Amino acid sequence: MGEIAIRCDDVGRMADFYENTLGLERMEGSAASGIVFFRIAEGFGGHTQILALFDKAMTGRPGLHPTGPDAPETGAKSSLHHIALSLPYAEQDAVMAWYNARGLPYRVEHFGWVGWRGVFTEDPEGNTVELVAYHPDLLQPSGA
């Protein structure tokens, strides 16, 4: 994967959440005003894996990115189900403590068939964000 791009009603609030709540590294520079990039990982073939936040009012390419009443829904009403970012299992307890300290609601789900635990919350516009980690002790035998 190269990037995930989310259209936003309030890029400033969204950027603050991804930078200061989730701790993503904001990249310097931008292709245009109204776009904020965050580094996720080194990526493949010279393309850094990123999360991009786009102001939905931008009129980048007519017809391709509609604005105004034709703009797609953002947040919980969008077609985006959720984004998941990986982190070490040992850091998930610190994430939950951080969310508790900030009063940020979250839920935890276990996916025994693959050995994952996900900590889910929402960004300021209602997009579901999962911080997911693998641990071999979470693996359940098939059929269990």
PDB file of C-alpha atoms in Angstrom:
ATOM      1  CA  MET A   1       0.000   0.000   0.000  1.00  0.00           C
ATOM      2  CA  GLY A   2       1.246   3.461  -0.819  1.00  0.00           C
ATOM      3  CA  GLU A   3      -1.227   5.757   0.844  1.00  0.00           C
ATOM      4  CA  ILE A   4      -4.638   6.301   2.357  1.00  0.00           C
ATOM      5  CA  ALA A   5      -6.266   9.658   1.573  1.00  0.00           C
ATOM      6  CA  ILE A   6      -9.218  10.943   3.579  1.00  0.00           C
ATOM      7  CA  ARG A   7     -11.420  13.867   2.566  1.00  0.00           C
ATOM      8  CA  CYS A   8     -11.997  16.093   5.589  1.00  0.00           C
ATOM      9  CA  ASP A   9     -14.442  18.788   6.610  1.00  0.00           C
ATOM     10  CA  ASP A  10     -11.896  20.246   9.084  1.00  0.00           C
ATOM     11  CA  VAL A  11      -8.313  19.423   8.096  1.00  0.00           C
ATOM     12  CA  GLY A  12      -6.904  21.308  11.103  1.00  0.00           C
ATOM     13  CA  ARG A  13      -8.789  19.225  13.688  1.00  0.00           C
ATOM     14  CA  MET A  14      -8.032  16.031  11.802  1.00  0.00           C
ATOM     15  CA  ALA A  15      -4.318  16.850  11.509  1.00  0.00           C
ATOM     16  CA  ASP A  16      -4.181  17.631  15.242  1.00  0.00           C
ATOM     17  CA  PHE A  17      -5.745  14.233  16.041  1.00  0.00           C
ATOM     18  CA  TYR A  18      -3.419  12.191  13.831  1.00  0.00           C
ATOM     19  CA  GLU A  19      -0.331  14.110  14.954  1.00  0.00           C
ATOM     20  CA  ASN A  20      -0.991  14.776  18.637  1.00  0.00           C
ATOM     21  CA  THR A  21      -3.322  11.944  19.640  1.00  0.00           C
ATOM     22  CA  LEU A  22      -2.003   9.081  17.501  1.00  0.00           C
ATOM     23  CA  GLY A  23       1.556  10.439  17.279  1.00  0.00           C
ATOM     24  CA  LEU A  24       2.003  10.168  13.507  1.00  0.00           C
ATOM     25  CA  GLU A  25       4.927  12.043  11.985  1.00  0.00           C
ATOM     26  CA  ARG A  26       3.784  15.002   9.878  1.00  0.00           C
ATOM     27  CA  MET A  27       5.786  15.289   6.677  1.00  0.00           C
ATOM     28  CA  GLU A  28       7.243  18.655   5.694  1.00  0.00           C
ATOM     29  CA  GLY A  29       5.996  20.332   2.544  1.00  0.00           C
ATOM     30  CA  SER A  30       2.855  19.623   0.578  1.00  0.00           C
ATOM     31  CA  ALA A  31       1.611  19.268  -2.959  1.00  0.00           C
ATOM     32  CA  ALA A  32      -0.903  22.070  -2.302  1.00  0.00           C
ATOM     33  CA  SER A  33      -2.540  23.976   0.514  1.00  0.00           C
ATOM     34  CA  GLY A  34      -5.334  22.008   2.142  1.00  0.00           C
ATOM     35  CA  ILE A  35      -3.388  18.729   2.123  1.00  0.00           C
ATOM     36  CA  VAL A  36      -1.471  17.295   5.094  1.00  0.00           C
ATOM     37  CA  PHE A  37       0.736  14.191   4.812  1.00  0.00           C
ATOM     38  CA  PHE A  38       1.776  11.827   7.625  1.00  0.00           C
ATOM     39  CA  ARG A  39       4.508   9.208   7.328  1.00  0.00           C
ATOM     40  CA  ILE A  40       3.347   5.653   8.120  1.00  0.00           C
ATOM     41  CA  ALA A  41       6.328   3.538   7.004  1.00  0.00           C
ATOM     42  CA  GLU A  42       9.197   3.422   4.531  1.00  0.00           C
ATOM     43  CA  GLY A  43       7.015   1.897   1.842  1.00  0.00           C
ATOM     44  CA  PHE A  44       8.005   0.263  -1.411  1.00  0.00           C
ATOM     45  CA  GLY A  45       9.968   1.389  -4.437  1.00  0.00           C
ATOM     46  CA  GLY A  46      10.697   4.870  -3.088  1.00  0.00           C
ATOM     47  CA  HIS A  47       7.076   5.731  -2.209  1.00  0.00           C
ATOM     48  CA  THR A  48       6.747   6.381   1.515  1.00  0.00           C
ATOM     49  CA  GLN A  49       3.576   4.888   2.976  1.00  0.00           C
ATOM     50  CA  ILE A  50       1.450   7.830   4.044  1.00  0.00           C
ATOM     51  CA  LEU A  51      -1.860   8.984   5.395  1.00  0.00           C
ATOM     52  CA  ALA A  52      -3.022  12.085   3.507  1.00  0.00           C
ATOM     53  CA  LEU A  53      -5.726  14.455   4.715  1.00  0.00           C
ATOM     54  CA  PHE A  54      -7.444  16.474   1.987  1.00  0.00           C
ATOM     55  CA  ASP A  55      -9.705  19.452   2.602  1.00  0.00           C
ATOM     56  CA  LYS A  56     -12.901  18.345   0.903  1.00  0.00           C
ATOM     57  CA  ALA A  57     -13.536  21.903  -0.301  1.00  0.00           C
ATOM     58  CA  MET A  58     -10.462  21.704  -2.568  1.00  0.00           C
ATOM     59  CA  THR A  59     -11.180  21.797  -6.278  1.00  0.00           C
ATOM     60  CA  GLY A  60      -8.204  19.706  -7.364  1.00  0.00           C
ATOM     61  CA  ARG A  61      -9.385  18.186 -10.616  1.00  0.00           C
ATOM     62  CA  PRO A  62     -12.833  19.139 -11.897  1.00  0.00           C
ATOM     63  CA  GLY A  63     -15.112  16.140 -12.218  1.00  0.00           C
ATOM     64  CA  LEU A  64     -12.703  13.819 -10.438  1.00  0.00           C
ATOM     65  CA  HIS A  65     -13.034  15.292  -6.933  1.00  0.00           C
ATOM     66  CA  PRO A  66     -16.480  16.908  -6.635  1.00  0.00           C
ATOM     67  CA  THR A  67     -17.002  19.698  -4.101  1.00  0.00           C
ATOM     68  CA  GLY A  68     -20.027  21.469  -2.658  1.00  0.00           C
ATOM     69  CA  PRO A  69     -23.269  19.469  -2.555  1.00  0.00           C
ATOM     70  CA  ASP A  70     -21.745  16.803  -4.828  1.00  0.00           C
ATOM     71  CA  ALA A  71     -18.828  16.102  -2.464  1.00  0.00           C
ATOM     72  CA  PRO A  72     -18.779  12.594  -0.971  1.00  0.00           C
ATOM     73  CA  GLU A  73     -19.756  12.098   2.667  1.00  0.00           C
ATOM     74  CA  THR A  74     -16.952  12.208   5.215  1.00  0.00           C
ATOM     75  CA  GLY A  75     -16.609  10.474   8.556  1.00  0.00           C
ATOM     76  CA  ALA A  76     -18.994   7.742   9.682  1.00  0.00           C
ATOM     77  CA  LYS A  77     -21.251   8.206   6.618  1.00  0.00           C
ATOM     78  CA  SER A  78     -18.437   7.680   4.105  1.00  0.00           C
ATOM     79  CA  SER A  79     -17.682   4.418   2.332  1.00  0.00           C
ATOM     80  CA  LEU A  80     -14.441   4.098   4.338  1.00  0.00           C
ATOM     81  CA  HIS A  81     -14.981   1.298   6.873  1.00  0.00           C
ATOM     82  CA  HIS A  82     -11.858   1.970   8.930  1.00  0.00           C
ATOM     83  CA  ILE A  83      -8.121   2.413   8.759  1.00  0.00           C
ATOM     84  CA  ALA A  84      -5.762   0.197  10.732  1.00  0.00           C
ATOM     85  CA  LEU A  85      -2.251   1.117  11.773  1.00  0.00           C
ATOM     86  CA  SER A  86       0.113  -1.513  13.165  1.00  0.00           C
ATOM     87  CA  LEU A  87       2.145  -1.179  16.327  1.00  0.00           C
ATOM     88  CA  PRO A  88       3.929  -3.580  18.696  1.00  0.00           C
ATOM     89  CA  TYR A  89       1.586  -5.514  20.995  1.00  0.00           C
ATOM     90  CA  ALA A  90       3.520  -4.266  24.049  1.00  0.00           C
ATOM     91  CA  GLU A  91       2.555  -0.665  23.171  1.00  0.00           C
ATOM     92  CA  GLN A  92      -1.207  -1.224  23.113  1.00  0.00           C
ATOM     93  CA  ASP A  93      -1.560  -0.877  26.899  1.00  0.00           C
ATOM     94  CA  ALA A  94       0.179   2.509  26.694  1.00  0.00           C
ATOM     95  CA  VAL A  95      -2.218   3.513  23.887  1.00  0.00           C
ATOM     96  CA  MET A  96      -5.233   2.632  26.030  1.00  0.00           C
ATOM     97  CA  ALA A  97      -3.780   4.545  29.006  1.00  0.00           C
ATOM     98  CA  TRP A  98      -3.168   7.533  26.696  1.00  0.00           C
ATOM     99  CA  TYR A  99      -6.750   7.387  25.398  1.00  0.00           C
ATOM    100  CA  ASN A 100      -8.060   7.164  28.991  1.00  0.00           C
ATOM    101  CA  ALA A 101      -5.970  10.177  30.032  1.00  0.00           C
ATOM    102  CA  ARG A 102      -7.384  12.185  27.106  1.00  0.00           C
ATOM    103  CA  GLY A 103     -10.954  10.997  27.726  1.00  0.00           C
ATOM    104  CA  LEU A 104     -11.055   9.415  24.275  1.00  0.00           C
ATOM    105  CA  PRO A 105     -13.507   6.503  24.022  1.00  0.00           C
ATOM    106  CA  TYR A 106     -12.257   3.256  22.518  1.00  0.00           C
ATOM    107  CA  ARG A 107     -13.103  -0.420  22.256  1.00  0.00           C
ATOM    108  CA  VAL A 108     -10.911  -3.514  22.093  1.00  0.00           C
ATOM    109  CA  GLU A 109     -11.561  -6.477  19.815  1.00  0.00           C
ATOM    110  CA  HIS A 110      -9.699  -9.783  19.522  1.00  0.00           C
ATOM    111  CA  PHE A 111      -9.253 -11.627  16.242  1.00  0.00           C
ATOM    112  CA  GLY A 112      -8.069 -15.053  17.376  1.00  0.00           C
ATOM    113  CA  TRP A 113      -8.029 -16.571  13.904  1.00  0.00           C
ATOM    114  CA  VAL A 114      -5.033 -14.311  13.033  1.00  0.00           C
ATOM    115  CA  GLY A 115      -3.703 -13.487  16.518  1.00  0.00           C
ATOM    116  CA  TRP A 116      -4.559  -9.791  16.457  1.00  0.00           C
ATOM    117  CA  ARG A 117      -5.898  -7.369  19.032  1.00  0.00           C
ATOM    118  CA  GLY A 118      -7.362  -4.105  17.779  1.00  0.00           C
ATOM    119  CA  VAL A 119      -7.885  -0.928  19.767  1.00  0.00           C
ATOM    120  CA  PHE A 120     -10.548   1.122  17.954  1.00  0.00           C
ATOM    121  CA  THR A 121     -11.406   4.803  18.334  1.00  0.00           C
ATOM    122  CA  GLU A 122     -12.730   7.570  16.096  1.00  0.00           C
ATOM    123  CA  ASP A 123     -11.054  10.622  14.657  1.00  0.00           C
ATOM    124  CA  PRO A 124     -12.779  14.030  14.981  1.00  0.00           C
ATOM    125  CA  GLU A 125     -14.915  13.400  11.873  1.00  0.00           C
ATOM    126  CA  GLY A 126     -16.124   9.932  12.890  1.00  0.00           C
ATOM    127  CA  ASN A 127     -13.745   7.741  10.878  1.00  0.00           C
ATOM    128  CA  THR A 128     -12.900   4.550  12.758  1.00  0.00           C
ATOM    129  CA  VAL A 129      -9.178   4.185  13.473  1.00  0.00           C
ATOM    130  CA  GLU A 130      -7.747   0.862  14.655  1.00  0.00           C
ATOM    131  CA  LEU A 131      -4.332   0.381  16.234  1.00  0.00           C
ATOM    132  CA  VAL A 132      -3.712  -3.313  15.675  1.00  0.00           C
ATOM    133  CA  ALA A 133      -1.033  -5.679  16.948  1.00  0.00           C
ATOM    134  CA  TYR A 134      -0.160  -9.340  16.599  1.00  0.00           C
ATOM    135  CA  HIS A 135       0.718 -11.629  19.490  1.00  0.00           C
ATOM    136  CA  PRO A 136       1.136 -15.412  19.149  1.00  0.00           C
ATOM    137  CA  ASP A 137      -0.705 -16.013  22.444  1.00  0.00           C
ATOM    138  CA  LEU A 138      -3.846 -14.587  20.837  1.00  0.00           C
ATOM    139  CA  LEU A 139      -3.924 -17.256  18.118  1.00  0.00           C
ATOM    140  CA  GLN A 140      -6.800 -19.689  18.520  1.00  0.00           C
ATOM    141  CA  PRO A 141      -6.871 -23.050  16.808  1.00  0.00           C
ATOM    142  CA  SER A 142      -9.219 -23.113  13.830  1.00  0.00           C
ATOM    143  CA  GLY A 143     -12.683 -24.245  14.810  1.00  0.00           C
ATOM    144  CA  ALA A 144     -12.299 -22.839  18.339  1.00  0.00           C
TER     145      ALA A 144
END
